[in-house]
Structure formats: C-alpha cells, structure tokens
Short mmCIF file of N, CA and C in Angstrom, two decimals:
data_model
loop_
_atom_site.label_atom_id
_atom_site.label_comp_id
_atom_site.label_asym_id
_atom_site.label_seq_id
_atom_site.Cartn_x
_atom_site.Cartn_y
_atom_site.Cartn_z
N MET A 408 0.89 -1.23 0.03
CA MET A 408 0.01 -0.04 0.00
C MET A 408 0.84 1.28 0.01
N LEU A 409 0.56 2.20 -0.88
CA LEU A 409 1.28 3.35 -0.98
C LEU A 409 0.85 4.39 0.10
N PRO A 410 1.67 5.19 0.58
CA PRO A 410 1.31 6.28 1.52
C PRO A 410 0.38 7.26 0.80
N VAL A 411 -0.74 7.47 1.44
CA VAL A 411 -1.88 8.46 0.97
C VAL A 411 -2.15 9.39 2.03
N THR A 412 -2.12 10.73 1.65
CA THR A 412 -2.39 11.83 2.71
C THR A 412 -3.62 12.65 2.15
N PRO A 413 -4.76 12.54 3.00
CA PRO A 413 -5.95 13.27 2.72
C PRO A 413 -5.85 14.58 3.63
N THR A 414 -6.30 15.66 3.11
CA THR A 414 -6.29 16.93 3.87
C THR A 414 -7.65 17.65 3.51
N ILE A 415 -8.17 18.33 4.64
CA ILE A 415 -9.32 19.19 4.39
C ILE A 415 -8.81 20.66 4.80
N GLU A 416 -8.89 21.43 3.88
CA GLU A 416 -8.50 22.98 4.18
C GLU A 416 -9.75 23.69 4.39
N VAL A 417 -9.69 24.57 5.32
CA VAL A 417 -10.78 25.48 5.66
C VAL A 417 -10.29 26.90 5.28
N ILE A 418 -11.05 27.43 4.37
CA ILE A 418 -10.70 28.76 3.88
C ILE A 418 -11.81 29.71 4.43
N ALA A 419 -11.48 30.53 5.43
CA ALA A 419 -12.41 31.38 6.08
C ALA A 419 -12.76 32.65 5.06
N ALA A 420 -13.99 32.80 4.94
CA ALA A 420 -14.58 33.94 4.06
C ALA A 420 -15.85 34.33 4.67
N PRO A 421 -15.90 34.84 5.92
CA PRO A 421 -17.14 35.23 6.72
C PRO A 421 -18.04 36.00 5.83
N PRO A 422 -19.33 35.70 5.92
CA PRO A 422 -19.92 34.82 6.94
C PRO A 422 -19.83 33.30 6.52
N GLN A 423 -19.22 33.07 5.31
CA GLN A 423 -19.33 31.70 4.90
C GLN A 423 -17.90 31.11 5.04
N ALA A 424 -17.72 29.85 4.92
CA ALA A 424 -16.38 29.20 4.85
C ALA A 424 -16.39 28.33 3.62
N VAL A 425 -15.25 28.00 3.06
CA VAL A 425 -15.12 27.14 2.09
C VAL A 425 -14.23 25.96 2.51
N LEU A 426 -14.72 24.81 2.22
CA LEU A 426 -13.77 23.59 2.64
C LEU A 426 -13.32 23.03 1.28
N GLU A 427 -12.04 22.58 1.25
CA GLU A 427 -11.44 21.98 0.10
C GLU A 427 -10.87 20.64 0.42
N ALA A 428 -11.18 19.64 -0.23
CA ALA A 428 -10.62 18.36 -0.06
C ALA A 428 -9.54 17.94 -1.04
N HIS A 429 -8.41 17.47 -0.42
CA HIS A 429 -7.26 17.13 -1.29
C HIS A 429 -6.90 15.73 -0.93
N VAL A 430 -6.25 15.02 -1.91
CA VAL A 430 -5.73 13.71 -1.66
C VAL A 430 -4.34 13.55 -2.43
N LYS A 431 -3.33 13.18 -1.79
CA LYS A 431 -2.00 13.03 -2.36
C LYS A 431 -1.41 11.61 -2.15
N ALA A 432 -1.10 11.03 -3.15
CA ALA A 432 -0.44 9.53 -3.07
C ALA A 432 0.99 9.74 -3.39
N ALA A 433 1.77 8.77 -2.84
CA ALA A 433 3.24 8.73 -3.24
C ALA A 433 3.55 8.46 -4.66
N ALA A 434 2.68 7.73 -5.29
CA ALA A 434 2.73 7.37 -6.82
C ALA A 434 1.34 7.21 -7.26
N PRO A 435 1.17 7.43 -8.55
CA PRO A 435 -0.15 7.39 -9.18
C PRO A 435 -0.75 5.99 -8.91
N THR A 436 -2.06 6.10 -8.40
CA THR A 436 -2.65 4.85 -8.12
C THR A 436 -4.23 5.09 -8.16
N ARG A 437 -5.07 4.19 -8.47
CA ARG A 437 -6.55 4.45 -8.45
C ARG A 437 -7.12 4.38 -7.00
N LEU A 438 -7.73 5.63 -6.64
CA LEU A 438 -8.18 5.80 -5.33
C LEU A 438 -9.72 6.35 -5.51
N THR A 439 -10.47 6.02 -4.60
CA THR A 439 -11.80 6.64 -4.50
C THR A 439 -11.88 7.37 -3.18
N TRP A 440 -12.66 8.41 -3.11
CA TRP A 440 -12.72 9.21 -1.89
C TRP A 440 -14.17 9.63 -1.61
N ARG A 441 -14.41 10.08 -0.36
CA ARG A 441 -15.81 10.43 0.11
C ARG A 441 -15.57 11.50 1.16
N LEU A 442 -16.20 12.63 0.77
CA LEU A 442 -16.17 13.79 1.71
C LEU A 442 -17.50 13.95 2.38
N MET A 443 -17.60 14.04 3.64
CA MET A 443 -18.86 14.17 4.41
C MET A 443 -18.82 15.39 5.15
N VAL A 444 -19.70 16.28 5.08
CA VAL A 444 -19.67 17.53 5.92
C VAL A 444 -20.99 17.58 6.54
N VAL A 445 -20.95 17.88 7.86
CA VAL A 445 -22.21 18.11 8.74
C VAL A 445 -22.10 19.45 9.37
N THR A 446 -23.19 20.28 9.19
CA THR A 446 -23.21 21.60 9.77
C THR A 446 -24.65 21.65 10.62
N GLY A 447 -24.53 22.62 11.59
CA GLY A 447 -25.81 22.76 12.38
C GLY A 447 -25.87 24.02 13.04
N ALA A 448 -26.95 24.58 13.20
CA ALA A 448 -27.17 25.85 13.97
C ALA A 448 -28.70 25.92 14.32
N ARG A 449 -29.01 26.45 15.49
CA ARG A 449 -30.31 26.71 15.89
C ARG A 449 -31.28 25.49 15.84
N GLY A 450 -30.77 24.37 16.13
CA GLY A 450 -31.69 23.22 16.06
C GLY A 450 -31.74 22.44 14.84
N GLY A 451 -31.19 23.10 13.74
CA GLY A 451 -31.22 22.38 12.39
C GLY A 451 -29.91 21.74 12.10
N ARG A 452 -30.00 20.89 11.20
CA ARG A 452 -28.67 20.04 10.79
C ARG A 452 -28.72 19.77 9.28
N SER A 453 -27.50 19.91 8.66
CA SER A 453 -27.44 19.64 7.22
C SER A 453 -26.16 18.74 6.94
N GLN A 454 -26.43 17.87 6.00
CA GLN A 454 -25.35 16.92 5.72
C GLN A 454 -25.06 16.91 4.26
N ILE A 455 -23.79 16.99 3.83
CA ILE A 455 -23.49 16.94 2.44
C ILE A 455 -22.42 15.84 2.20
N THR A 456 -22.53 15.04 1.20
CA THR A 456 -21.67 13.98 0.86
C THR A 456 -21.34 14.11 -0.53
N GLN A 457 -19.97 14.01 -0.81
CA GLN A 457 -19.50 14.07 -2.24
C GLN A 457 -18.64 12.83 -2.38
N ARG A 458 -18.53 12.34 -3.57
CA ARG A 458 -17.62 11.08 -3.77
C ARG A 458 -17.03 11.32 -5.21
N GLY A 459 -15.88 10.62 -5.34
CA GLY A 459 -15.26 10.64 -6.65
C GLY A 459 -14.01 9.68 -6.63
N GLU A 460 -13.26 9.86 -7.87
CA GLU A 460 -12.08 9.04 -8.04
C GLU A 460 -10.94 9.98 -8.28
N THR A 461 -9.87 9.51 -7.93
CA THR A 461 -8.63 10.33 -8.28
C THR A 461 -7.35 9.35 -8.59
N ASP A 462 -6.34 9.77 -9.21
CA ASP A 462 -5.12 9.06 -9.27
C ASP A 462 -4.18 9.35 -8.17
N GLY A 463 -4.45 10.26 -7.25
CA GLY A 463 -3.66 10.53 -6.14
C GLY A 463 -2.63 11.76 -6.39
N ALA A 464 -2.71 12.29 -7.67
CA ALA A 464 -1.87 13.50 -7.96
C ALA A 464 -2.61 14.72 -7.50
N ASP A 465 -2.12 15.47 -6.59
CA ASP A 465 -2.81 16.61 -6.12
C ASP A 465 -2.69 17.81 -6.99
N ARG A 466 -3.66 17.92 -7.95
CA ARG A 466 -3.72 18.94 -8.85
C ARG A 466 -4.55 20.15 -8.47
N GLY A 467 -5.14 20.08 -7.37
CA GLY A 467 -5.97 20.99 -6.73
C GLY A 467 -7.13 20.27 -5.98
N PRO A 468 -8.17 21.02 -5.50
CA PRO A 468 -9.17 20.37 -4.71
C PRO A 468 -10.02 19.38 -5.48
N LEU A 469 -10.21 18.16 -4.91
CA LEU A 469 -11.22 17.24 -5.39
C LEU A 469 -12.49 17.70 -5.28
N ALA A 470 -12.84 18.45 -4.24
CA ALA A 470 -14.23 18.84 -3.96
C ALA A 470 -14.11 20.23 -3.11
N THR A 471 -15.09 21.03 -3.45
CA THR A 471 -15.15 22.33 -2.76
C THR A 471 -16.59 22.54 -2.12
N VAL A 472 -16.73 22.84 -0.87
CA VAL A 472 -18.09 22.94 -0.27
C VAL A 472 -18.17 24.21 0.43
N GLY A 473 -19.13 24.99 0.31
CA GLY A 473 -19.36 26.20 1.05
C GLY A 473 -20.33 25.88 2.18
N VAL A 474 -19.89 26.41 3.35
CA VAL A 474 -20.79 26.25 4.47
C VAL A 474 -20.99 27.62 5.27
N ASN A 475 -22.17 27.71 5.94
CA ASN A 475 -22.49 29.02 6.55
C ASN A 475 -22.59 28.73 8.17
N ASN A 476 -22.60 27.51 8.59
CA ASN A 476 -22.71 27.31 10.04
C ASN A 476 -21.48 26.41 10.54
N PRO A 477 -21.20 26.38 11.84
CA PRO A 477 -20.05 25.53 12.34
C PRO A 477 -20.48 24.05 12.11
N GLY A 478 -19.45 23.28 12.04
CA GLY A 478 -19.68 21.86 11.86
C GLY A 478 -18.36 20.98 11.80
N GLU A 479 -18.48 19.90 11.14
CA GLU A 479 -17.31 19.01 11.09
C GLU A 479 -17.26 18.29 9.71
N ALA A 480 -16.12 18.04 9.24
CA ALA A 480 -16.00 17.36 7.96
C ALA A 480 -15.08 16.19 8.07
N ALA A 481 -15.29 15.21 7.32
CA ALA A 481 -14.48 14.01 7.25
C ALA A 481 -14.17 13.57 5.87
N LEU A 482 -13.03 13.26 5.64
CA LEU A 482 -12.54 12.79 4.24
C LEU A 482 -11.94 11.34 4.41
N GLU A 483 -12.50 10.39 3.60
CA GLU A 483 -12.11 9.01 3.65
C GLU A 483 -11.59 8.65 2.15
N VAL A 484 -10.52 7.88 2.20
CA VAL A 484 -9.93 7.50 0.88
C VAL A 484 -9.82 5.97 0.89
N TYR A 485 -10.17 5.44 -0.16
CA TYR A 485 -10.23 3.92 -0.38
C TYR A 485 -9.47 3.44 -1.59
N GLN A 486 -8.91 2.29 -1.50
CA GLN A 486 -8.08 1.60 -2.56
C GLN A 486 -8.72 0.26 -2.62
N ASP A 487 -9.09 -0.10 -3.69
CA ASP A 487 -9.77 -1.45 -3.95
C ASP A 487 -10.79 -1.80 -2.82
N GLY A 488 -11.58 -0.88 -2.46
CA GLY A 488 -12.66 -1.00 -1.57
C GLY A 488 -12.33 -0.98 -0.08
N ARG A 489 -10.99 -0.84 0.07
CA ARG A 489 -10.55 -0.83 1.55
C ARG A 489 -10.07 0.58 1.89
N LEU A 490 -10.52 0.99 3.16
CA LEU A 490 -10.11 2.27 3.71
C LEU A 490 -8.73 2.32 3.97
N VAL A 491 -7.96 3.32 3.24
CA VAL A 491 -6.42 3.35 3.42
C VAL A 491 -6.06 4.71 4.25
N ALA A 492 -6.96 5.68 4.16
CA ALA A 492 -6.51 6.88 4.94
C ALA A 492 -7.83 7.75 5.25
N GLN A 493 -7.78 8.45 6.36
CA GLN A 493 -8.80 9.36 6.53
C GLN A 493 -8.46 10.50 7.37
N THR A 494 -9.27 11.56 7.39
CA THR A 494 -8.93 12.82 8.23
C THR A 494 -10.27 13.46 8.57
N HIS A 495 -10.25 14.13 9.76
CA HIS A 495 -11.45 14.88 10.22
C HIS A 495 -10.97 16.25 10.53
N ARG A 496 -11.97 17.23 10.39
CA ARG A 496 -11.70 18.61 10.70
C ARG A 496 -12.96 19.23 11.16
N ARG A 497 -12.80 20.02 12.29
CA ARG A 497 -13.89 20.83 12.85
C ARG A 497 -13.73 22.27 12.38
N PHE A 498 -14.72 23.01 12.15
CA PHE A 498 -14.69 24.46 11.91
C PHE A 498 -15.82 25.18 12.49
N GLY A 499 -15.60 26.49 12.89
CA GLY A 499 -16.48 27.32 13.46
C GLY A 499 -17.32 28.16 12.51
N ALA A 500 -18.04 28.99 12.95
CA ALA A 500 -18.89 30.03 12.08
C ALA A 500 -17.81 30.77 11.28
N GLY A 501 -18.16 30.92 9.93
CA GLY A 501 -17.28 31.76 9.14
C GLY A 501 -15.96 31.01 8.90
N GLY A 502 -15.81 29.80 9.15
CA GLY A 502 -14.65 28.96 8.93
C GLY A 502 -13.50 29.07 9.82
N SER A 503 -13.76 29.63 11.08
CA SER A 503 -12.67 29.64 12.05
C SER A 503 -12.25 28.17 12.36
N PRO A 504 -11.07 27.81 12.46
CA PRO A 504 -10.69 26.43 12.73
C PRO A 504 -11.02 26.16 14.23
N GLN A 505 -11.30 24.86 14.36
CA GLN A 505 -11.64 24.43 15.73
C GLN A 505 -10.78 23.27 16.05
N PRO A 506 -10.39 22.99 17.26
CA PRO A 506 -9.58 21.84 17.57
C PRO A 506 -10.22 20.56 17.42
#
C-alpha cells in the first residue's frame, strides 16, 4: 500500500467558509474518496456528501463545499474498496478552525 495523505483545508470567508478536499499519493494509483460535511445551527442540521475518483496526484481540490454554520468534515480514501486513509476537521462559524 502506498502512503496516501488526505487533507481538508478550511478557507475562512465570513460569513461563509469554504472547505477544500485534497488527496495526495506517493505514486499514481486508483483511489476513491468520500467527503462528508455536517453543519448545524439553531436546532437544524445539514449533511453534504460528495464522492469521486482520483489518481492521487494533487492537482487542486477534489471537492469544494461552502458552509454557513459551524460543523465537522471527514474525508475518507479507499483503494480497492479498503479504507486506506482518513482525516477529520472541525470548523466554526465563518470558517474559524476548531480543535
């Protein structure tokens, strides 16, 4: 298995934030990915899921999602149906990073 590095970048643009998903592999290989974003405010909750394929060459974001409320994002990367890497990121209102 090749080293695979998934990242979620949070770009603050108040009152909205933009999340960008990236996947970088040590060498070209067929990978599938899934980005899940959950936000919530004032009792409401929203979930967005995007999926796709990549060869692992980081040419820019695989997915871009705009969000208005605080929440959490998860990016999972699969090779031949097996989970090979994942990352999670919390973000506040307007995209402020959260621990």
